[in-house]
Tab-separated table of C-alpha atoms in Angstrom:
chain	number	residue	atom	x	y	z
A	1	ASN	CA	0.000	0.000	0.000
A	2	ASP	CA	0.993	3.658	-0.199
A	3	GLU	CA	0.780	4.572	3.516
A	4	TYR	CA	4.488	5.399	3.557
A	5	ILE	CA	3.818	8.456	1.368
A	6	SER	CA	2.065	10.296	4.209
A	7	GLN	CA	4.703	9.392	6.833
A	8	PRO	CA	7.727	11.543	7.686
A	9	ALA	CA	10.810	10.666	5.633
A	10	ILE	CA	12.888	9.988	8.771
A	11	THR	CA	11.010	6.723	9.378
A	12	THR	CA	11.962	5.422	5.948
A	13	VAL	CA	15.537	6.685	6.272
A	14	LYS	CA	15.954	4.863	9.616
A	15	ARG	CA	14.674	1.622	8.092
A	16	ILE	CA	17.014	1.947	5.118
A	17	LYS	CA	19.927	2.610	7.502
A	18	LEU	CA	19.068	-0.484	9.571
A	19	TYR	CA	18.944	-2.577	6.392
A	20	SER	CA	22.271	-1.144	5.228
A	21	ASP	CA	23.939	-1.679	8.624
A	22	SER	CA	22.687	-5.267	8.731
A	23	LEU	CA	23.922	-5.897	5.209
A	24	ALA	CA	27.346	-4.482	6.097
A	25	ARG	CA	27.565	-6.589	9.249
A	26	TYR	CA	26.389	-9.950	7.950
A	27	GLY	CA	27.702	-9.993	4.384
A	28	LYS	CA	25.602	-11.118	1.436
A	29	SER	CA	22.295	-10.858	3.272
A	30	PRO	CA	21.000	-8.583	6.040
A	31	TYR	CA	18.955	-11.467	7.438
A	32	LEU	CA	20.130	-13.898	10.090
A	33	TYR	CA	19.723	-17.618	9.626
A	34	PRO	CA	20.778	-20.048	12.333
A	35	MET	CA	23.565	-22.401	11.281
A	36	TYR	CA	22.939	-25.084	13.898
A	37	GLY	CA	19.149	-25.306	13.995
A	38	LEU	CA	16.275	-23.017	14.883
A	39	GLY	CA	16.913	-23.486	18.615
A	40	GLU	CA	19.463	-20.684	18.356
A	41	LEU	CA	16.700	-18.098	17.925
A	42	PRO	CA	14.999	-18.544	21.320
A	43	GLN	CA	18.409	-19.041	22.952
A	44	GLY	CA	19.610	-15.706	21.586
A	45	PHE	CA	16.410	-14.013	22.694
A	46	ALA	CA	16.723	-15.528	26.186
A	47	ARG	CA	20.275	-14.195	26.500
A	48	LEU	CA	19.301	-10.695	25.416
A	49	SER	CA	16.308	-10.819	27.719
A	50	ALA	CA	18.570	-11.680	30.666
A	51	ILE	CA	21.049	-8.929	29.778
A	52	TYR	CA	18.346	-6.262	29.630
A	53	GLY	CA	16.374	-7.456	32.663
A	54	GLY	CA	13.533	-9.158	30.818
A	55	THR	CA	11.661	-12.304	31.730
A	56	TYR	CA	11.594	-15.247	29.359
A	57	MET	CA	9.222	-18.153	29.948
A	58	LEU	CA	8.693	-21.165	27.727
A	59	ASP	CA	5.380	-22.922	27.109
A	60	LYS	CA	3.252	-20.183	28.691
A	61	PRO	CA	0.338	-18.377	27.046
A	62	ILE	CA	0.658	-14.635	26.479
A	63	ASP	CA	-1.824	-12.637	28.551
A	64	GLU	CA	-0.773	-9.208	27.329
A	65	ILE	CA	2.059	-7.230	25.802
A	66	VAL	CA	2.885	-4.090	27.756
A	67	MET	CA	4.634	-1.297	25.885
A	68	LYS	CA	6.176	1.859	27.283
A	69	ASP	CA	6.112	4.954	25.063
A	70	GLY	CA	5.262	2.846	22.015
A	71	LYS	CA	8.341	0.636	22.421
């Protein structure tokens, strides 16, 4: 759709920069793909969650997602 036309340009510029930074960091593709199985994805998330003080629980239903200032 054409919703991006009515948005400020900075949003698009930030997304392009993220894509470019990811491409520069990871080589031929800006996307990550686990080399040793998909179990690396939740493991990586669990580690980041622990570093930043988050809680990570497996096999639990989600009751709500709480966001602060839209983040």
